[in-house]
Amino acid sequence: MTESRLLQPFDPGVTPSDSEPCPFCNISASFAPFEPDYPPPPNSPSLDPAKLAPPAFVVLSTPTLIAFLDILPLSTGHLLLCPRAHRPKLTDVTPAEAAELGAYLRVLSAALVRATGVPDWNVVQNNGAAAAQVVNHVHYHLIPRPEIRASGRFRESFTMFGRGVREELDDEEGAVLAENLRRCVALVLEEEARKGRL
């Protein structure tokens, strides 16, 4: 069993310097790849969120990419997808990484809709501090957008592109949601394999 590596909690309000460890590289280094269509069981030590502080709830882990729940989600199910290798901006990813990112953005989007029941979502990717990129490691946000008007909350507005109130991810909810998302990813991949789409 590997020893837990406790890191300083990540503060999304502070842009990390180049000398500080990249939180996304730490997540990538702490979680081994697994087959997305056959993820490990939820109690597997390979998925233990407590390997890091704050905990990391991994949804997808290939040799090239990793996806995990945002620790300060804009909505339930807010995911981040990034290459394992440290690439500061989208222009720094390799063609192979770009192709896999594109393929899994679609798969994760379908799994996110199934897992959350929310049929609308944003995919957001920022490049550089002036474009609101907080972590200097290229990543995509997949953010479910629940319909707020139907619930009578007419005065609320959507929080867009990292602005607005964000609450910390609850550890128990994160574990359940990550497991549900991994299951939904496997289901999407299984259905697409049957259709011959992948």
PDB file of C-alpha atoms in Angstrom:
ATOM      1  CA  MET A   1       0.000   0.000   0.000  1.00  0.00           C
ATOM      2  CA  THR A   2       1.341   3.423  -0.871  1.00  0.00           C
ATOM      3  CA  GLU A   3       1.801   6.046   1.783  1.00  0.00           C
ATOM      4  CA  SER A   4      -0.513   9.050   1.679  1.00  0.00           C
ATOM      5  CA  ARG A   5       1.099  12.278   0.565  1.00  0.00           C
ATOM      6  CA  LEU A   6      -0.366  15.209   2.422  1.00  0.00           C
ATOM      7  CA  LEU A   7       0.057  18.471   0.603  1.00  0.00           C
ATOM      8  CA  GLN A   8      -0.774  22.001   1.516  1.00  0.00           C
ATOM      9  CA  PRO A   9      -4.459  22.589   0.777  1.00  0.00           C
ATOM     10  CA  PHE A  10      -4.935  24.151  -2.618  1.00  0.00           C
ATOM     11  CA  ASP A  11      -6.295  27.704  -2.563  1.00  0.00           C
ATOM     12  CA  PRO A  12      -8.082  28.432  -5.857  1.00  0.00           C
ATOM     13  CA  GLY A  13      -8.001  32.151  -5.037  1.00  0.00           C
ATOM     14  CA  VAL A  14      -4.226  32.262  -5.328  1.00  0.00           C
ATOM     15  CA  THR A  15      -2.359  31.711  -8.586  1.00  0.00           C
ATOM     16  CA  PRO A  16       0.400  29.182  -7.818  1.00  0.00           C
ATOM     17  CA  SER A  17       3.947  30.184  -8.615  1.00  0.00           C
ATOM     18  CA  ASP A  18       6.082  28.083 -10.936  1.00  0.00           C
ATOM     19  CA  SER A  19       8.086  26.887  -7.906  1.00  0.00           C
ATOM     20  CA  GLU A  20       5.017  25.397  -6.147  1.00  0.00           C
ATOM     21  CA  PRO A  21       3.942  21.841  -6.936  1.00  0.00           C
ATOM     22  CA  CYS A  22       1.131  21.584  -9.440  1.00  0.00           C
ATOM     23  CA  PRO A  23      -1.986  20.173  -7.727  1.00  0.00           C
ATOM     24  CA  PHE A  24      -3.096  18.431 -10.933  1.00  0.00           C
ATOM     25  CA  CYS A  25       0.320  16.795 -11.368  1.00  0.00           C
ATOM     26  CA  ASN A  26       0.060  15.598  -7.755  1.00  0.00           C
ATOM     27  CA  ILE A  27      -3.328  14.033  -8.497  1.00  0.00           C
ATOM     28  CA  SER A  28      -1.993  12.433 -11.694  1.00  0.00           C
ATOM     29  CA  ALA A  29       1.011  11.010  -9.840  1.00  0.00           C
ATOM     30  CA  SER A  30      -1.135   9.659  -7.003  1.00  0.00           C
ATOM     31  CA  PHE A  31      -3.721   7.724  -9.028  1.00  0.00           C
ATOM     32  CA  ALA A  32      -2.754   4.899 -11.374  1.00  0.00           C
ATOM     33  CA  PRO A  33      -4.561   4.481 -14.684  1.00  0.00           C
ATOM     34  CA  PHE A  34      -7.493   2.076 -14.845  1.00  0.00           C
ATOM     35  CA  GLU A  35      -9.692   0.766 -17.637  1.00  0.00           C
ATOM     36  CA  PRO A  36     -12.558   3.280 -17.975  1.00  0.00           C
ATOM     37  CA  ASP A  37     -14.967   0.532 -19.046  1.00  0.00           C
ATOM     38  CA  TYR A  38     -13.995  -1.618 -16.001  1.00  0.00           C
ATOM     39  CA  PRO A  39     -13.210   0.788 -13.143  1.00  0.00           C
ATOM     40  CA  PRO A  40     -11.985  -0.549  -9.789  1.00  0.00           C
ATOM     41  CA  PRO A  41     -14.567  -1.079  -7.042  1.00  0.00           C
ATOM     42  CA  PRO A  42     -15.332   2.027  -4.956  1.00  0.00           C
ATOM     43  CA  ASN A  43     -13.500   0.645  -1.892  1.00  0.00           C
ATOM     44  CA  SER A  44     -10.305  -0.007  -3.871  1.00  0.00           C
ATOM     45  CA  PRO A  45      -7.177   1.566  -2.337  1.00  0.00           C
ATOM     46  CA  SER A  46      -6.310   2.737  -5.856  1.00  0.00           C
ATOM     47  CA  LEU A  47      -9.264   5.166  -5.689  1.00  0.00           C
ATOM     48  CA  ASP A  48      -8.828   6.319  -2.079  1.00  0.00           C
ATOM     49  CA  PRO A  49      -9.556  10.075  -2.136  1.00  0.00           C
ATOM     50  CA  ALA A  50      -7.545  10.551   1.060  1.00  0.00           C
ATOM     51  CA  LYS A  51      -4.266   9.882  -0.755  1.00  0.00           C
ATOM     52  CA  LEU A  52      -4.052  13.653  -1.004  1.00  0.00           C
ATOM     53  CA  ALA A  53      -5.180  16.650   0.987  1.00  0.00           C
ATOM     54  CA  PRO A  54      -7.599  17.947  -0.043  1.00  0.00           C
ATOM     55  CA  PRO A  55      -9.087  14.629  -1.181  1.00  0.00           C
ATOM     56  CA  ALA A  56      -9.246  13.878  -4.900  1.00  0.00           C
ATOM     57  CA  PHE A  57     -12.296  12.088  -6.306  1.00  0.00           C
ATOM     58  CA  VAL A  58     -11.119  10.477  -9.540  1.00  0.00           C
ATOM     59  CA  VAL A  59     -13.684   9.664 -12.218  1.00  0.00           C
ATOM     60  CA  LEU A  60     -11.438   8.687 -15.147  1.00  0.00           C
ATOM     61  CA  SER A  61      -7.774   7.691 -15.179  1.00  0.00           C
ATOM     62  CA  THR A  62      -6.130   6.625 -18.441  1.00  0.00           C
ATOM     63  CA  PRO A  63      -2.398   6.503 -19.164  1.00  0.00           C
ATOM     64  CA  THR A  64      -2.795   9.933 -20.847  1.00  0.00           C
ATOM     65  CA  LEU A  65      -5.632  11.725 -18.994  1.00  0.00           C
ATOM     66  CA  ILE A  66      -7.226  12.108 -15.602  1.00  0.00           C
ATOM     67  CA  ALA A  67     -10.657  13.487 -14.649  1.00  0.00           C
ATOM     68  CA  PHE A  68     -11.761  14.331 -11.126  1.00  0.00           C
ATOM     69  CA  LEU A  69     -14.383  16.332  -9.266  1.00  0.00           C
ATOM     70  CA  ASP A  70     -13.675  20.027  -8.733  1.00  0.00           C
ATOM     71  CA  ILE A  71     -13.081  20.691  -5.015  1.00  0.00           C
ATOM     72  CA  LEU A  72     -15.006  23.977  -5.299  1.00  0.00           C
ATOM     73  CA  PRO A  73     -17.796  23.028  -7.685  1.00  0.00           C
ATOM     74  CA  LEU A  74     -20.038  25.550  -9.384  1.00  0.00           C
ATOM     75  CA  SER A  75     -22.734  22.843  -9.388  1.00  0.00           C
ATOM     76  CA  THR A  76     -23.063  19.182  -8.388  1.00  0.00           C
ATOM     77  CA  GLY A  77     -20.979  17.081 -10.762  1.00  0.00           C
ATOM     78  CA  HIS A  78     -18.489  19.812 -11.789  1.00  0.00           C
ATOM     79  CA  LEU A  79     -15.608  17.841 -13.307  1.00  0.00           C
ATOM     80  CA  LEU A  80     -12.084  18.688 -14.411  1.00  0.00           C
ATOM     81  CA  LEU A  81     -10.349  16.813 -17.238  1.00  0.00           C
ATOM     82  CA  CYS A  82      -6.639  17.253 -17.922  1.00  0.00           C
ATOM     83  CA  PRO A  83      -3.643  15.488 -19.423  1.00  0.00           C
ATOM     84  CA  ARG A  84      -1.455  13.646 -16.903  1.00  0.00           C
ATOM     85  CA  ALA A  85       1.651  15.376 -18.238  1.00  0.00           C
ATOM     86  CA  HIS A  86       2.139  18.946 -17.113  1.00  0.00           C
ATOM     87  CA  ARG A  87       1.025  21.153 -19.995  1.00  0.00           C
ATOM     88  CA  PRO A  88       0.384  24.803 -19.060  1.00  0.00           C
ATOM     89  CA  LYS A  89      -1.894  25.713 -21.987  1.00  0.00           C
ATOM     90  CA  LEU A  90      -3.932  24.003 -24.679  1.00  0.00           C
ATOM     91  CA  THR A  91      -1.273  24.843 -27.270  1.00  0.00           C
ATOM     92  CA  ASP A  92       1.201  22.783 -25.218  1.00  0.00           C
ATOM     93  CA  VAL A  93      -0.653  19.445 -25.473  1.00  0.00           C
ATOM     94  CA  THR A  94       0.487  16.873 -28.014  1.00  0.00           C
ATOM     95  CA  PRO A  95      -1.773  15.919 -30.938  1.00  0.00           C
ATOM     96  CA  ALA A  96      -2.394  12.524 -29.292  1.00  0.00           C
ATOM     97  CA  GLU A  97      -3.368  14.180 -25.991  1.00  0.00           C
ATOM     98  CA  ALA A  98      -5.664  16.611 -27.837  1.00  0.00           C
ATOM     99  CA  ALA A  99      -7.415  13.726 -29.608  1.00  0.00           C
ATOM    100  CA  GLU A 100      -7.940  11.807 -26.373  1.00  0.00           C
ATOM    101  CA  LEU A 101      -9.125  14.948 -24.558  1.00  0.00           C
ATOM    102  CA  GLY A 102     -11.715  15.502 -27.295  1.00  0.00           C
ATOM    103  CA  ALA A 103     -12.904  11.901 -27.225  1.00  0.00           C
ATOM    104  CA  TYR A 104     -13.292  11.836 -23.449  1.00  0.00           C
ATOM    105  CA  LEU A 105     -14.927  15.274 -23.260  1.00  0.00           C
ATOM    106  CA  ARG A 106     -17.808  13.723 -25.204  1.00  0.00           C
ATOM    107  CA  VAL A 107     -17.884  10.520 -23.114  1.00  0.00           C
ATOM    108  CA  LEU A 108     -17.673  12.426 -19.818  1.00  0.00           C
ATOM    109  CA  SER A 109     -20.410  14.807 -20.986  1.00  0.00           C
ATOM    110  CA  ALA A 110     -22.760  11.883 -21.648  1.00  0.00           C
ATOM    111  CA  ALA A 111     -21.861  10.275 -18.295  1.00  0.00           C
ATOM    112  CA  LEU A 112     -22.356  13.587 -16.479  1.00  0.00           C
ATOM    113  CA  VAL A 113     -25.877  13.995 -17.888  1.00  0.00           C
ATOM    114  CA  ARG A 114     -26.746  10.439 -16.773  1.00  0.00           C
ATOM    115  CA  ALA A 115     -25.212  10.761 -13.320  1.00  0.00           C
ATOM    116  CA  THR A 116     -26.700  14.155 -12.460  1.00  0.00           C
ATOM    117  CA  GLY A 117     -29.921  14.096 -14.470  1.00  0.00           C
ATOM    118  CA  VAL A 118     -29.056  17.593 -15.698  1.00  0.00           C
ATOM    119  CA  PRO A 119     -29.378  17.778 -19.506  1.00  0.00           C
ATOM    120  CA  ASP A 120     -27.467  21.061 -19.982  1.00  0.00           C
ATOM    121  CA  TRP A 121     -23.814  21.742 -19.213  1.00  0.00           C
ATOM    122  CA  ASN A 122     -20.870  23.987 -20.025  1.00  0.00           C
ATOM    123  CA  VAL A 123     -17.455  22.893 -21.218  1.00  0.00           C
ATOM    124  CA  VAL A 124     -14.971  25.638 -20.330  1.00  0.00           C
ATOM    125  CA  GLN A 125     -11.227  25.804 -20.921  1.00  0.00           C
ATOM    126  CA  ASN A 126      -9.107  28.850 -19.963  1.00  0.00           C
ATOM    127  CA  ASN A 127      -5.555  29.629 -21.138  1.00  0.00           C
ATOM    128  CA  GLY A 128      -3.457  31.914 -18.949  1.00  0.00           C
ATOM    129  CA  ALA A 129      -4.098  34.108 -15.925  1.00  0.00           C
ATOM    130  CA  ALA A 130      -5.764  36.884 -17.949  1.00  0.00           C
ATOM    131  CA  ALA A 131      -8.250  34.277 -19.219  1.00  0.00           C
ATOM    132  CA  ALA A 132      -9.088  33.164 -15.630  1.00  0.00           C
ATOM    133  CA  GLN A 133      -6.860  30.054 -15.607  1.00  0.00           C
ATOM    134  CA  VAL A 134      -6.059  29.511 -11.915  1.00  0.00           C
ATOM    135  CA  VAL A 135      -4.071  26.255 -12.109  1.00  0.00           C
ATOM    136  CA  ASN A 136      -1.200  26.429 -14.590  1.00  0.00           C
ATOM    137  CA  HIS A 137      -2.013  22.973 -16.020  1.00  0.00           C
ATOM    138  CA  VAL A 138      -4.381  22.798 -18.995  1.00  0.00           C
ATOM    139  CA  HIS A 139      -7.801  21.510 -17.953  1.00  0.00           C
ATOM    140  CA  TYR A 140     -11.391  21.472 -19.070  1.00  0.00           C
ATOM    141  CA  HIS A 141     -14.317  22.185 -16.770  1.00  0.00           C
ATOM    142  CA  LEU A 142     -17.505  20.184 -17.364  1.00  0.00           C
ATOM    143  CA  ILE A 143     -20.193  22.020 -15.413  1.00  0.00           C
ATOM    144  CA  PRO A 144     -23.805  20.812 -15.181  1.00  0.00           C
ATOM    145  CA  ARG A 145     -26.282  23.695 -15.504  1.00  0.00           C
ATOM    146  CA  PRO A 146     -29.517  22.861 -13.710  1.00  0.00           C
ATOM    147  CA  GLU A 147     -32.593  24.783 -14.766  1.00  0.00           C
ATOM    148  CA  ILE A 148     -33.148  27.319 -11.990  1.00  0.00           C
ATOM    149  CA  ARG A 149     -36.129  29.144 -13.460  1.00  0.00           C
ATOM    150  CA  ALA A 150     -38.386  26.071 -13.333  1.00  0.00           C
ATOM    151  CA  SER A 151     -37.860  25.877  -9.577  1.00  0.00           C
ATOM    152  CA  GLY A 152     -39.086  29.459  -9.128  1.00  0.00           C
ATOM    153  CA  ARG A 153     -35.653  30.927  -8.372  1.00  0.00           C
ATOM    154  CA  PHE A 154     -36.020  33.822 -10.803  1.00  0.00           C
ATOM    155  CA  ARG A 155     -33.530  36.103  -9.049  1.00  0.00           C
ATOM    156  CA  GLU A 156     -30.658  33.649  -9.195  1.00  0.00           C
ATOM    157  CA  SER A 157     -28.250  33.799 -12.074  1.00  0.00           C
ATOM    158  CA  PHE A 158     -25.809  31.272 -13.383  1.00  0.00           C
ATOM    159  CA  THR A 159     -22.285  31.434 -12.081  1.00  0.00           C
ATOM    160  CA  MET A 160     -20.121  31.483 -15.176  1.00  0.00           C
ATOM    161  CA  PHE A 161     -16.442  30.794 -15.724  1.00  0.00           C
ATOM    162  CA  GLY A 162     -15.372  30.560 -12.101  1.00  0.00           C
ATOM    163  CA  ARG A 163     -17.086  33.699 -10.842  1.00  0.00           C
ATOM    164  CA  GLY A 164     -19.593  33.657  -8.007  1.00  0.00           C
ATOM    165  CA  VAL A 165     -20.100  31.680  -4.842  1.00  0.00           C
ATOM    166  CA  ARG A 166     -18.494  28.259  -4.761  1.00  0.00           C
ATOM    167  CA  GLU A 167     -18.845  25.833  -1.885  1.00  0.00           C
ATOM    168  CA  GLU A 168     -16.384  23.096  -0.933  1.00  0.00           C
ATOM    169  CA  LEU A 169     -17.136  19.599  -2.166  1.00  0.00           C
ATOM    170  CA  ASP A 170     -18.522  17.379   0.612  1.00  0.00           C
ATOM    171  CA  ASP A 171     -16.304  14.272   0.970  1.00  0.00           C
ATOM    172  CA  GLU A 172     -19.164  11.781   1.359  1.00  0.00           C
ATOM    173  CA  GLU A 173     -21.121  13.271  -1.529  1.00  0.00           C
ATOM    174  CA  GLY A 174     -17.937  13.380  -3.608  1.00  0.00           C
ATOM    175  CA  ALA A 175     -17.255   9.671  -3.068  1.00  0.00           C
ATOM    176  CA  VAL A 176     -20.802   8.677  -4.050  1.00  0.00           C
ATOM    177  CA  LEU A 177     -20.859  11.003  -7.060  1.00  0.00           C
ATOM    178  CA  ALA A 178     -17.429   9.872  -8.315  1.00  0.00           C
ATOM    179  CA  GLU A 179     -18.514   6.219  -8.117  1.00  0.00           C
ATOM    180  CA  ASN A 180     -21.738   6.996  -9.989  1.00  0.00           C
ATOM    181  CA  LEU A 181     -19.803   8.912 -12.663  1.00  0.00           C
ATOM    182  CA  ARG A 182     -17.297   6.049 -13.121  1.00  0.00           C
ATOM    183  CA  ARG A 183     -20.234   3.647 -13.535  1.00  0.00           C
ATOM    184  CA  CYS A 184     -21.877   5.984 -16.057  1.00  0.00           C
ATOM    185  CA  VAL A 185     -18.612   6.340 -18.025  1.00  0.00           C
ATOM    186  CA  ALA A 186     -18.420   2.532 -18.247  1.00  0.00           C
ATOM    187  CA  LEU A 187     -22.053   2.361 -19.414  1.00  0.00           C
ATOM    188  CA  VAL A 188     -21.517   5.026 -22.090  1.00  0.00           C
ATOM    189  CA  LEU A 189     -18.408   3.209 -23.362  1.00  0.00           C
ATOM    190  CA  GLU A 190     -20.245  -0.134 -23.383  1.00  0.00           C
ATOM    191  CA  GLU A 191     -23.168   1.312 -25.356  1.00  0.00           C
ATOM    192  CA  GLU A 192     -20.868   3.024 -27.835  1.00  0.00           C
ATOM    193  CA  ALA A 193     -18.844  -0.152 -28.346  1.00  0.00           C
ATOM    194  CA  ARG A 194     -22.076  -1.981 -29.189  1.00  0.00           C
ATOM    195  CA  LYS A 195     -22.957   0.744 -31.692  1.00  0.00           C
ATOM    196  CA  GLY A 196     -19.430   0.702 -33.114  1.00  0.00           C
ATOM    197  CA  ARG A 197     -18.871   4.400 -32.357  1.00  0.00           C
ATOM    198  CA  LEU A 198     -15.521   4.077 -30.593  1.00  0.00           C
TER     199      LEU A 198
END
